[in-house]
Amino acid sequence: MTSDKTRTPEPKETAEKSARDDAASKRRFEGRTNVVVASLLVLAIALMGNYLSFRHYQRWDWTSEGVFTLSDRTRAVLRELDHDVDAWLVLSSAEPNYQDLRELLQRYRAESQRITLHFVDPDREPGEYRVLAERLRLGHADLGGGVLGSDVAVVLESGDRQWKIGRDDLVSVDFDALEAGEARVDVRSEQALTGGLLEVTAGRPTKVCVTQGHGEWTLGRGAERDLGALQDQMRRDNLDIQPFETRGAQRVPEDCDALFVVGPTTAFTSAEAELIRGYVQSGGNLFVAADPELRDEQITATGLEEVLRDFGIRIDRSLVLELDPRFLPQSATSPIGPYLVASWGDHPITRPFRDPPAGVLFQIARSVRPVDPDRATTLLSTSESSFAETELAQMIQRGEPSRDDADLAGPVSIAVATRVERLGEAPEGETEDAAEDREGGRVVVVGDADFLDSQYLGLQEVMNYELASAIVGWLTEREALIELPGRSVEARPVRMSQEDVDGLGFRVVVLLPAAIFFLGFAVWWNRRS
């Protein structure tokens, strides 16, 4: 007969087992604690990152053309906003450009806290849209079962002022270059929105008066020499352009922020010249674009030579010729133009164009030089290979240009800017700030008016309008106009031959599934073995 005896653990073994259990329990507790602490730390870091991203919003645009970056001009306008603005996007979310416009408006909001965004979809929120359309007078149609939206896409509202932007003002596509494979998407959305902000927040529009009566370029479209394209562009920037007849006028209107003299073919009278002199010396601003008008084998006078010389700017009776092929477009057939500006001076007008050097086209220009470099600044110059022909009669007789000692050697100045002293004695004890406020008008003279031609203002490859806008911005002290606006984006179409399409189909339909099958087979075989 056998009996089972239960072995009683020794006290030492019991103590060791208890110690092991305690150690294991402690490790489990420490592990769980570490997991909880790590989770809390990750959560805290995520919350901190989210908070910092909310307080310090930052975007990075890696596109080659800066598609998702607001232009310098728009950022300058947003920095200067001193009124709250409500922006209403009243497009259907099914519209092709809806997401792009929504994203663009959010960029504006990120740049300025004064902008409040509202998104109303006429299809999904017909009731809210109907009420909004009545209040904003959008011109919608109520169809009973639904609402037919108007052509208005965005409404900007500040106080009692409104500005409506239509679909056609936002995005358009130029397919004329499709044959060359360079269809362009003209991204006008930013320009339209920024111009609308100026309309609802600025005071009265900046007024530019354009002289008439001397064969100058005309406002509107249809004439051989018209400023229609410039006028349209400037209106988007909240600039009001009006004609001004100097003959018989006693003075320039007080509400003219700048006076433009563009391409006169006949001379101003001495009385008109003195009228302009008094306007500038009393604080007015003057822009002169003087074409080299040829008559009887010599360049005609503008009648403003003496006045401009007293302001520190000399207009020469010469014709600038560019001989450096690097600055001649492929279509150029003559050294008199068109040609590109070779160098930019150091001035607030030109600083946005200097780095990298921007392209501006001139055609048939005359030389314009500072009388005293300490008083006036050269804005634009041609290359060292250029020269200004002063003996035009001899050049016409020869039938070709020929440089001689009487000509002006390159680089030749073709645009100059200066500030004019205000008439009257300065009061005693005047501070520097007060003296700055008492300075007279600003003057810019360019030896060519053709750079304002519609065909050049519409070219995306050059920056003729940007230069004109910067000149107006400096003259009228609207700094935002000096900054560069957004540029159009080149749409790069994907071109594939039938052979390319067949090859792509073979890779997607055959090779990709086959690769997945063999990868799965390899994993199965590895597990089996």
Short mmCIF file of C-alpha atoms in Angstrom, two decimals:
data_model
loop_
_atom_site.label_atom_id
_atom_site.label_comp_id
_atom_site.label_asym_id
_atom_site.label_seq_id
_atom_site.Cartn_x
_atom_site.Cartn_y
_atom_site.Cartn_z
CA MET A 1 0.00 0.00 0.00
CA THR A 2 1.39 3.29 -1.06
CA SER A 3 0.48 6.77 0.12
CA ASP A 4 0.98 10.11 -1.69
CA LYS A 5 2.65 12.75 0.38
CA THR A 6 2.30 16.41 -0.48
CA ARG A 7 5.64 18.18 -0.45
CA THR A 8 5.56 21.36 1.55
CA PRO A 9 7.52 24.15 -0.16
CA GLU A 10 10.44 25.45 1.75
CA PRO A 11 10.14 28.99 3.05
CA LYS A 12 13.09 30.00 0.87
CA GLU A 13 11.40 28.74 -2.31
CA THR A 14 8.20 30.53 -1.38
CA ALA A 15 10.06 33.76 -0.89
CA GLU A 16 11.87 33.44 -4.24
CA LYS A 17 8.63 32.68 -6.08
CA SER A 18 6.96 35.66 -4.43
CA ALA A 19 9.89 37.85 -5.39
CA ARG A 20 9.71 36.67 -9.01
CA ASP A 21 5.99 37.33 -9.11
CA ASP A 22 6.51 40.77 -7.64
CA ALA A 23 9.24 41.53 -10.19
CA ALA A 24 7.06 40.33 -13.07
CA SER A 25 4.14 42.36 -11.77
CA LYS A 26 6.39 45.38 -11.42
CA ARG A 27 7.66 44.97 -14.98
CA ARG A 28 4.12 44.67 -16.27
CA PHE A 29 3.12 47.76 -14.34
CA GLU A 30 6.14 49.68 -15.62
CA GLY A 31 5.38 48.54 -19.17
CA ARG A 32 1.76 49.65 -18.91
CA THR A 33 2.86 52.92 -17.32
CA ASN A 34 5.38 53.54 -20.10
CA VAL A 35 2.71 52.85 -22.73
CA VAL A 36 0.30 55.25 -21.04
CA VAL A 37 2.97 57.94 -20.57
CA ALA A 38 4.19 57.54 -24.16
CA SER A 39 0.62 57.74 -25.44
CA LEU A 40 0.02 60.87 -23.39
CA LEU A 41 3.27 62.41 -24.66
CA VAL A 42 2.35 61.63 -28.27
CA LEU A 43 -1.10 63.10 -27.70
CA ALA A 44 0.40 66.19 -26.05
CA ILE A 45 2.87 66.65 -28.91
CA ALA A 46 0.05 66.27 -31.43
CA LEU A 47 -2.06 68.84 -29.57
CA MET A 48 0.88 71.24 -29.30
CA GLY A 49 1.65 70.82 -32.98
CA ASN A 50 -1.98 71.43 -33.87
CA TYR A 51 -2.09 74.53 -31.66
CA LEU A 52 1.14 75.92 -33.11
CA SER A 53 -0.04 75.25 -36.65
CA PHE A 54 -3.26 77.11 -35.82
CA ARG A 55 -1.43 80.09 -34.31
CA HIS A 56 1.38 80.16 -36.87
CA TYR A 57 -0.16 79.14 -40.18
CA GLN A 58 2.49 78.32 -42.78
CA ARG A 59 2.33 76.98 -46.32
CA TRP A 60 5.00 75.71 -48.68
CA ASP A 61 4.56 75.98 -52.42
CA TRP A 62 6.82 73.64 -54.37
CA THR A 63 5.30 74.28 -57.80
CA SER A 64 7.66 75.69 -60.44
CA GLU A 65 5.46 78.72 -61.11
CA GLY A 66 4.33 79.45 -57.54
CA VAL A 67 0.74 78.48 -58.30
CA PHE A 68 -0.26 78.31 -54.61
CA THR A 69 1.55 81.47 -53.47
CA LEU A 70 -0.05 84.90 -53.31
CA SER A 71 1.81 87.56 -55.25
CA ASP A 72 3.84 90.28 -53.56
CA ARG A 73 1.25 92.85 -54.65
CA THR A 74 -1.63 90.95 -53.05
CA ARG A 75 0.27 90.48 -49.80
CA ALA A 76 1.04 94.20 -49.72
CA VAL A 77 -2.66 95.02 -50.17
CA LEU A 78 -3.65 92.56 -47.43
CA ARG A 79 -1.08 94.02 -45.03
CA GLU A 80 -2.56 97.48 -45.55
CA LEU A 81 -6.18 96.44 -44.97
CA ASP A 82 -7.77 98.65 -42.32
CA HIS A 83 -11.39 97.54 -42.80
CA ASP A 84 -13.09 94.19 -42.17
CA VAL A 85 -14.17 92.44 -45.37
CA ASP A 86 -16.73 89.66 -45.86
CA ALA A 87 -16.01 87.43 -48.87
CA TRP A 88 -18.91 85.31 -50.19
CA LEU A 89 -18.23 82.43 -52.56
CA VAL A 90 -21.61 81.72 -54.18
CA LEU A 91 -20.70 78.94 -56.58
CA SER A 92 -21.99 75.39 -56.65
CA SER A 93 -19.47 72.89 -55.30
CA ALA A 94 -19.97 70.99 -58.57
CA GLU A 95 -18.37 73.85 -60.54
CA PRO A 96 -15.01 72.84 -62.08
CA ASN A 97 -13.09 75.71 -60.44
CA TYR A 98 -14.88 75.65 -57.09
CA GLN A 99 -12.11 73.98 -55.08
CA ASP A 100 -9.42 76.20 -56.61
CA LEU A 101 -11.35 79.37 -55.76
CA ARG A 102 -12.14 78.14 -52.26
CA GLU A 103 -8.47 77.38 -51.68
CA LEU A 104 -7.49 80.81 -53.03
CA LEU A 105 -9.89 82.57 -50.67
CA GLN A 106 -8.48 80.58 -47.77
CA ARG A 107 -5.02 81.85 -48.70
CA TYR A 108 -6.35 85.40 -48.43
CA ARG A 109 -7.84 84.58 -45.03
CA ALA A 110 -4.56 83.10 -43.83
CA GLU A 111 -2.75 86.31 -44.83
CA SER A 112 -5.18 88.74 -43.16
CA GLN A 113 -7.43 88.25 -40.15
CA ARG A 114 -9.65 91.08 -41.41
CA ILE A 115 -11.18 88.80 -44.04
CA THR A 116 -14.14 86.58 -43.13
CA LEU A 117 -15.11 83.83 -45.55
CA HIS A 118 -18.62 82.57 -46.33
CA PHE A 119 -19.43 79.66 -48.65
CA VAL A 120 -22.99 79.34 -49.95
CA ASP A 121 -23.86 76.58 -52.42
CA PRO A 122 -26.94 77.48 -54.52
CA ASP A 123 -27.64 73.78 -55.15
CA ARG A 124 -27.32 72.48 -51.60
CA GLU A 125 -28.50 75.60 -49.75
CA PRO A 126 -31.12 77.18 -52.02
CA GLY A 127 -32.95 78.90 -49.18
CA GLU A 128 -29.87 80.58 -47.77
CA TYR A 129 -28.71 81.48 -51.27
CA ARG A 130 -32.10 83.02 -52.11
CA VAL A 131 -31.97 85.27 -49.03
CA LEU A 132 -28.37 86.22 -49.72
CA ALA A 133 -29.08 86.91 -53.39
CA GLU A 134 -31.92 89.25 -52.45
CA ARG A 135 -29.73 91.16 -50.00
CA LEU A 136 -26.71 91.40 -52.30
CA ARG A 137 -28.81 91.87 -55.47
CA LEU A 138 -27.11 89.05 -57.35
CA GLY A 139 -29.67 88.92 -60.17
CA HIS A 140 -30.68 85.28 -59.61
CA ALA A 141 -33.79 83.57 -60.99
CA ASP A 142 -36.25 81.77 -58.71
CA LEU A 143 -37.58 78.70 -60.53
CA GLY A 144 -39.96 77.54 -57.85
CA GLY A 145 -38.37 74.14 -57.31
CA GLY A 146 -34.88 75.61 -57.23
CA VAL A 147 -32.69 78.63 -57.80
CA LEU A 148 -30.84 79.54 -60.98
CA GLY A 149 -27.68 81.30 -59.84
CA SER A 150 -26.36 84.45 -61.46
CA ASP A 151 -23.02 84.94 -63.19
CA VAL A 152 -21.62 86.36 -59.95
CA ALA A 153 -19.11 84.02 -58.34
CA VAL A 154 -17.65 86.08 -55.48
CA VAL A 155 -19.02 89.07 -53.57
CA LEU A 156 -16.77 91.25 -51.41
CA GLU A 157 -18.50 93.41 -48.82
CA SER A 158 -17.10 96.01 -46.43
CA GLY A 159 -19.57 98.22 -44.62
CA ASP A 160 -22.06 99.48 -47.19
CA ARG A 161 -19.72 98.90 -50.15
CA GLN A 162 -19.91 95.81 -52.35
CA TRP A 163 -17.93 94.48 -55.27
CA LYS A 164 -19.16 91.58 -57.41
CA ILE A 165 -16.80 89.34 -59.40
CA GLY A 166 -18.18 87.22 -62.24
CA ARG A 167 -17.09 83.82 -63.47
CA ASP A 168 -15.41 85.26 -66.56
CA ASP A 169 -13.29 87.56 -64.38
CA LEU A 170 -11.74 84.65 -62.53
CA VAL A 171 -10.21 82.03 -64.83
CA SER A 172 -9.87 81.77 -68.58
CA VAL A 173 -7.91 79.45 -70.85
CA ASP A 174 -6.03 80.59 -73.94
CA PHE A 175 -5.92 77.69 -76.39
CA ASP A 176 -4.34 79.68 -79.22
CA ALA A 177 -0.96 78.15 -78.42
CA LEU A 178 -2.18 74.56 -78.37
CA GLU A 179 -0.43 73.83 -81.66
CA ALA A 180 2.84 74.76 -79.99
CA GLY A 181 1.93 72.72 -76.92
CA GLU A 182 1.73 75.75 -74.62
CA ALA A 183 -1.91 76.35 -73.76
CA ARG A 184 -2.05 79.01 -71.06
CA VAL A 185 -4.36 79.24 -68.09
CA ASP A 186 -4.81 82.94 -67.42
CA VAL A 187 -5.20 82.94 -63.66
CA ARG A 188 -7.05 86.21 -63.21
CA SER A 189 -8.70 85.17 -59.95
CA GLU A 190 -6.08 86.76 -57.73
CA GLN A 191 -6.01 90.01 -59.68
CA ALA A 192 -9.81 90.21 -59.65
CA LEU A 193 -10.01 89.52 -55.91
CA THR A 194 -7.25 91.98 -55.01
CA GLY A 195 -8.79 94.65 -57.21
CA GLY A 196 -12.13 94.01 -55.52
CA LEU A 197 -10.55 94.44 -52.08
CA LEU A 198 -9.21 97.81 -53.16
CA GLU A 199 -12.65 98.79 -54.44
CA VAL A 200 -14.44 98.10 -51.14
CA THR A 201 -11.75 99.26 -48.70
CA ALA A 202 -9.96 102.17 -50.36
CA GLY A 203 -11.32 105.70 -50.46
CA ARG A 204 -11.91 107.19 -53.85
CA PRO A 205 -10.08 105.48 -56.71
CA THR A 206 -6.68 106.86 -57.62
CA LYS A 207 -7.36 109.19 -60.55
CA VAL A 208 -5.00 109.44 -63.52
CA CYS A 209 -5.59 112.27 -66.01
CA VAL A 210 -4.35 111.68 -69.57
CA THR A 211 -3.65 114.74 -71.70
CA GLN A 212 -5.43 115.05 -75.05
CA GLY A 213 -5.20 117.47 -77.95
CA HIS A 214 -1.63 116.88 -79.13
CA GLY A 215 -1.97 113.61 -81.00
CA GLU A 216 -1.49 111.57 -77.82
CA TRP A 217 -2.54 107.96 -77.45
CA THR A 218 -6.29 107.79 -76.88
CA LEU A 219 -8.35 106.11 -74.20
CA GLY A 220 -10.62 103.21 -75.10
CA ARG A 221 -10.06 100.66 -77.83
CA GLY A 222 -10.16 100.67 -81.60
CA ALA A 223 -7.64 103.39 -82.45
CA GLU A 224 -4.23 102.66 -83.94
CA ARG A 225 -2.57 104.08 -80.82
CA ASP A 226 -4.87 103.44 -77.89
CA LEU A 227 -4.48 102.81 -74.18
CA GLY A 228 -7.45 100.44 -73.95
CA ALA A 229 -5.52 97.50 -72.52
CA LEU A 230 -3.75 99.72 -69.99
CA GLN A 231 -7.06 101.30 -69.03
CA ASP A 232 -8.72 97.91 -68.48
CA GLN A 233 -5.85 96.62 -66.37
CA MET A 234 -5.68 99.76 -64.24
CA ARG A 235 -9.39 99.72 -63.54
CA ARG A 236 -8.92 96.29 -61.97
CA ASP A 237 -6.37 97.93 -59.67
CA ASN A 238 -8.90 100.60 -58.62
CA LEU A 239 -7.41 103.28 -60.87
CA ASP A 240 -9.68 105.76 -62.62
CA ILE A 241 -8.32 107.05 -65.94
CA GLN A 242 -9.88 110.18 -67.43
CA PRO A 243 -8.96 112.41 -70.40
CA PHE A 244 -7.80 115.97 -69.76
CA GLU A 245 -7.68 118.71 -72.39
CA THR A 246 -4.86 121.12 -71.55
CA ARG A 247 -5.71 123.73 -74.19
CA GLY A 248 -7.47 126.62 -72.49
CA ALA A 249 -7.26 125.01 -69.04
CA GLN A 250 -6.34 127.24 -66.12
CA ARG A 251 -5.02 124.41 -63.99
CA VAL A 252 -4.92 120.64 -63.69
CA PRO A 253 -7.92 119.29 -61.72
CA GLU A 254 -7.15 118.92 -58.02
CA ASP A 255 -8.39 115.33 -57.93
CA CYS A 256 -5.80 114.21 -60.51
CA ASP A 257 -3.30 112.10 -58.57
CA ALA A 258 -1.07 111.85 -61.65
CA LEU A 259 -0.92 113.47 -65.08
CA PHE A 260 -0.01 111.27 -68.06
CA VAL A 261 1.44 112.61 -71.31
CA VAL A 262 1.60 109.60 -73.65
CA GLY A 263 3.07 109.87 -77.15
CA PRO A 264 2.31 113.47 -78.20
CA THR A 265 2.91 114.14 -81.91
CA THR A 266 2.57 117.94 -81.74
CA ALA A 267 4.24 120.27 -79.26
CA PHE A 268 2.64 121.69 -76.15
CA THR A 269 2.40 125.47 -76.10
CA SER A 270 4.43 127.47 -73.61
CA ALA A 271 1.26 128.20 -71.63
CA GLU A 272 0.44 124.50 -71.41
CA ALA A 273 4.02 123.71 -70.39
CA GLU A 274 3.83 126.29 -67.60
CA LEU A 275 0.51 124.81 -66.53
CA ILE A 276 2.21 121.42 -66.13
CA ARG A 277 5.19 123.03 -64.37
CA GLY A 278 2.94 124.65 -61.78
CA TYR A 279 1.04 121.39 -61.26
CA VAL A 280 4.22 119.47 -60.47
CA GLN A 281 5.77 122.19 -58.31
CA SER A 282 2.60 122.33 -56.23
CA GLY A 283 2.81 118.60 -55.51
CA GLY A 284 1.35 116.99 -58.63
CA ASN A 285 2.86 113.91 -60.27
CA LEU A 286 3.83 113.66 -63.93
CA PHE A 287 4.49 110.76 -66.30
CA VAL A 288 5.76 111.49 -69.81
CA ALA A 289 6.16 108.77 -72.46
CA ALA A 290 7.74 110.61 -75.39
CA ASP A 291 8.06 108.74 -78.68
CA PRO A 292 10.77 109.94 -81.10
CA GLU A 293 8.35 111.40 -83.67
CA LEU A 294 10.19 111.90 -86.96
CA ARG A 295 9.32 114.85 -89.21
CA ASP A 296 11.46 116.39 -91.96
CA GLU A 297 14.29 113.99 -91.10
CA GLN A 298 14.46 115.11 -87.48
CA ILE A 299 12.70 114.34 -84.23
CA THR A 300 10.02 116.84 -83.31
CA ALA A 301 9.95 118.70 -80.02
CA THR A 302 7.38 117.93 -77.32
CA GLY A 303 7.26 121.46 -75.93
CA LEU A 304 8.12 120.09 -72.48
CA GLU A 305 11.91 119.97 -72.90
CA GLU A 306 12.61 123.15 -70.93
CA VAL A 307 10.26 122.25 -68.09
CA LEU A 308 11.69 118.74 -67.77
CA ARG A 309 15.26 120.06 -67.91
CA ASP A 310 14.45 122.34 -64.96
CA PHE A 311 13.19 119.24 -63.17
CA GLY A 312 16.52 117.52 -63.85
CA ILE A 313 15.62 115.37 -66.87
CA ARG A 314 16.88 115.78 -70.42
CA ILE A 315 14.95 114.48 -73.44
CA ASP A 316 17.29 114.03 -76.41
CA ARG A 317 16.35 114.27 -80.07
CA SER A 318 17.92 110.93 -80.81
CA LEU A 319 17.02 107.39 -81.80
CA VAL A 320 18.26 104.47 -79.69
CA LEU A 321 19.56 101.40 -81.55
CA GLU A 322 20.24 98.06 -79.85
CA LEU A 323 22.96 95.96 -81.51
CA ASP A 324 23.40 93.22 -78.91
CA PRO A 325 21.54 90.12 -80.22
CA ARG A 326 20.96 88.90 -76.66
CA PHE A 327 18.36 91.64 -76.18
CA LEU A 328 16.68 91.31 -79.57
CA PRO A 329 13.65 89.00 -79.86
CA GLN A 330 13.75 86.38 -82.59
CA SER A 331 11.10 88.32 -84.48
CA ALA A 332 13.12 91.55 -84.44
CA THR A 333 14.25 92.70 -87.88
CA SER A 334 15.76 96.07 -86.98
CA PRO A 335 18.00 97.47 -84.21
CA ILE A 336 15.46 100.24 -83.55
CA GLY A 337 13.17 97.68 -81.95
CA PRO A 338 11.56 95.86 -80.48
CA TYR A 339 14.30 95.09 -77.98
CA LEU A 340 14.55 94.19 -74.32
CA VAL A 341 15.82 96.42 -71.54
CA ALA A 342 19.40 95.46 -70.68
CA SER A 343 19.80 96.89 -67.18
CA TRP A 344 17.73 98.35 -64.34
CA GLY A 345 18.68 101.26 -62.11
CA ASP A 346 18.41 101.32 -58.33
CA HIS A 347 15.05 102.91 -57.54
CA PRO A 348 11.82 101.90 -55.76
CA ILE A 349 10.15 101.50 -59.17
CA THR A 350 12.73 99.05 -60.48
CA ARG A 351 13.71 97.04 -57.39
CA PRO A 352 11.08 94.30 -57.92
CA PHE A 353 12.44 93.79 -61.46
CA ARG A 354 16.17 93.62 -60.72
CA ASP A 355 16.58 90.13 -59.27
CA PRO A 356 16.20 88.25 -61.49
CA PRO A 357 16.24 90.85 -64.28
CA ALA A 358 12.79 91.14 -65.85
CA GLY A 359 12.09 91.53 -69.54
CA VAL A 360 10.41 94.70 -70.84
CA LEU A 361 10.00 95.38 -74.55
CA PHE A 362 10.64 98.79 -76.09
CA GLN A 363 10.26 99.85 -79.69
CA ILE A 364 11.62 103.01 -81.34
CA ALA A 365 12.83 104.82 -78.22
CA ARG A 366 14.71 108.06 -77.68
CA SER A 367 17.34 108.65 -75.02
CA VAL A 368 16.28 110.25 -71.73
CA ARG A 369 19.07 111.22 -69.34
CA PRO A 370 19.46 112.79 -65.89
CA VAL A 371 20.84 116.32 -66.03
CA ASP A 372 22.32 115.79 -62.57
CA PRO A 373 22.66 112.16 -61.34
CA ASP A 374 22.29 113.44 -57.76
CA ARG A 375 18.83 114.81 -58.52
CA ALA A 376 17.46 112.18 -60.90
CA THR A 377 17.85 108.41 -61.29
CA THR A 378 18.16 106.35 -64.44
CA LEU A 379 15.54 103.59 -64.38
CA LEU A 380 16.24 101.66 -67.60
CA SER A 381 19.22 101.38 -69.92
CA THR A 382 20.18 99.55 -73.07
CA SER A 383 23.32 97.42 -73.47
CA GLU A 384 26.89 98.59 -73.95
CA SER A 385 26.66 97.62 -77.62
CA SER A 386 23.82 100.08 -78.20
CA PHE A 387 24.03 103.74 -79.13
CA ALA A 388 21.76 106.73 -79.73
CA GLU A 389 21.84 108.15 -83.26
CA THR A 390 21.76 111.96 -83.20
CA GLU A 391 22.32 112.65 -86.92
CA LEU A 392 19.07 111.18 -88.21
CA ALA A 393 19.21 112.94 -91.58
CA GLN A 394 22.55 111.28 -92.37
CA MET A 395 21.24 107.90 -91.21
CA ILE A 396 18.21 108.24 -93.50
CA GLN A 397 20.42 109.19 -96.43
CA ARG A 398 22.75 106.25 -95.80
CA GLY A 399 19.82 103.90 -95.37
CA GLU A 400 21.45 102.22 -92.36
CA PRO A 401 22.71 103.27 -88.94
CA SER A 402 26.37 104.04 -88.46
CA ARG A 403 27.98 104.98 -85.18
CA ASP A 404 30.15 108.11 -85.05
CA ASP A 405 31.59 110.47 -82.44
CA ALA A 406 28.45 112.62 -82.31
CA ASP A 407 26.30 109.69 -81.18
CA LEU A 408 25.66 108.73 -77.57
CA ALA A 409 27.57 105.56 -76.66
CA GLY A 410 25.86 102.75 -74.78
CA PRO A 411 24.56 101.93 -72.31
CA VAL A 412 21.92 104.52 -73.16
CA SER A 413 19.44 105.72 -70.54
CA ILE A 414 15.83 105.55 -71.77
CA ALA A 415 13.87 106.25 -68.56
CA VAL A 416 14.48 108.61 -65.62
CA ALA A 417 12.69 109.40 -62.35
CA THR A 418 13.05 112.39 -60.02
CA ARG A 419 11.38 114.37 -57.25
CA VAL A 420 10.78 118.10 -57.61
CA GLU A 421 11.12 120.70 -54.89
CA ARG A 422 7.90 122.39 -53.83
CA LEU A 423 7.61 126.13 -54.38
CA GLY A 424 7.76 128.42 -51.35
CA GLU A 425 10.11 129.02 -48.46
CA ALA A 426 10.50 126.35 -45.81
CA PRO A 427 9.33 127.50 -42.36
CA GLU A 428 11.89 127.92 -39.61
CA GLY A 429 12.52 124.89 -37.43
CA GLU A 430 10.94 122.51 -39.93
CA THR A 431 11.51 118.83 -39.08
CA GLU A 432 12.73 116.24 -41.56
CA ASP A 433 9.30 114.57 -41.66
CA ALA A 434 7.62 117.90 -42.37
CA ALA A 435 10.17 118.64 -45.08
CA GLU A 436 9.44 115.24 -46.63
CA ASP A 437 5.73 116.08 -46.68
CA ARG A 438 6.47 119.42 -48.32
CA GLU A 439 8.37 117.91 -51.24
CA GLY A 440 6.91 118.66 -54.63
CA GLY A 441 5.69 116.22 -57.21
CA ARG A 442 7.27 113.12 -58.65
CA VAL A 443 8.25 112.87 -62.30
CA VAL A 444 8.96 109.85 -64.52
CA VAL A 445 9.98 110.26 -68.17
CA VAL A 446 10.30 107.32 -70.59
CA GLY A 447 11.64 107.70 -74.11
CA ASP A 448 9.00 105.42 -75.64
CA ALA A 449 5.22 105.07 -75.55
CA ASP A 450 5.04 101.83 -77.51
CA PHE A 451 5.83 99.79 -74.41
CA LEU A 452 2.22 100.58 -73.38
CA ASP A 453 0.81 99.09 -76.57
CA SER A 454 -1.85 96.42 -76.11
CA GLN A 455 0.21 93.78 -77.92
CA TYR A 456 3.03 94.16 -75.39
CA LEU A 457 0.83 94.50 -72.30
CA GLY A 458 -0.81 91.19 -73.19
CA LEU A 459 2.44 89.23 -73.52
CA GLN A 460 3.09 86.95 -70.55
CA GLU A 461 6.78 86.64 -71.44
CA VAL A 462 7.45 90.32 -70.65
CA MET A 463 6.46 92.65 -67.82
CA ASN A 464 5.42 95.84 -69.59
CA TYR A 465 2.22 96.27 -67.62
CA GLU A 466 4.00 95.56 -64.35
CA LEU A 467 6.44 98.37 -65.15
CA ALA A 468 3.60 100.78 -65.97
CA SER A 469 1.83 99.79 -62.75
CA ALA A 470 5.01 100.30 -60.71
CA ILE A 471 5.43 103.77 -62.23
CA VAL A 472 1.86 104.69 -61.27
CA GLY A 473 2.36 103.19 -57.80
CA TRP A 474 5.47 105.29 -57.14
CA LEU A 475 3.94 108.47 -58.56
CA THR A 476 0.76 108.17 -56.48
CA GLU A 477 2.45 106.56 -53.44
CA ARG A 478 0.39 103.39 -53.71
CA GLU A 479 3.16 101.01 -52.73
CA ALA A 480 1.09 97.88 -53.45
CA LEU A 481 1.15 98.70 -57.18
CA ILE A 482 4.95 98.55 -57.20
CA GLU A 483 4.96 94.94 -56.06
CA LEU A 484 4.74 92.27 -58.74
CA PRO A 485 1.30 90.73 -59.35
CA GLY A 486 0.60 87.05 -59.96
CA ARG A 487 1.59 85.61 -63.30
CA SER A 488 -0.37 83.36 -65.60
CA VAL A 489 0.30 79.66 -65.41
CA GLU A 490 1.35 77.58 -68.35
CA ALA A 491 -0.84 74.51 -68.79
CA ARG A 492 1.37 71.62 -69.81
CA PRO A 493 -0.76 69.06 -71.66
CA VAL A 494 0.17 65.38 -71.55
CA ARG A 495 0.96 64.29 -75.11
CA MET A 496 0.87 60.54 -75.80
CA SER A 497 1.01 58.69 -79.07
CA GLN A 498 -1.04 55.53 -79.69
CA GLU A 499 2.11 53.52 -79.05
CA ASP A 500 2.53 55.25 -75.66
CA VAL A 501 -1.11 54.53 -74.77
CA ASP A 502 -0.73 50.85 -75.74
CA GLY A 503 2.46 50.56 -73.69
CA LEU A 504 0.81 52.17 -70.66
CA GLY A 505 -2.16 49.82 -70.96
CA PHE A 506 0.14 46.77 -71.11
CA ARG A 507 1.96 47.88 -67.96
CA VAL A 508 -1.23 48.59 -66.01
CA VAL A 509 -3.36 45.65 -67.22
CA VAL A 510 -0.68 42.93 -67.50
CA LEU A 511 2.61 43.75 -65.77
CA LEU A 512 1.23 45.28 -62.56
CA PRO A 513 -1.21 42.38 -61.77
CA ALA A 514 1.50 39.86 -62.71
CA ALA A 515 3.94 41.51 -60.30
CA ILE A 516 1.37 41.35 -57.49
CA PHE A 517 0.65 37.65 -58.28
CA PHE A 518 4.33 36.66 -58.23
CA LEU A 519 4.91 38.61 -55.01
CA GLY A 520 2.02 36.77 -53.34
CA PHE A 521 3.30 33.43 -54.66
CA ALA A 522 6.77 34.16 -53.24
CA VAL A 523 5.32 34.94 -49.80
CA TRP A 524 3.21 31.74 -49.88
CA TRP A 525 6.19 29.60 -50.90
CA ASN A 526 8.35 31.11 -48.17
CA ARG A 527 5.75 30.30 -45.50
CA ARG A 528 5.25 26.79 -46.85
CA SER A 529 8.91 25.98 -46.60
#
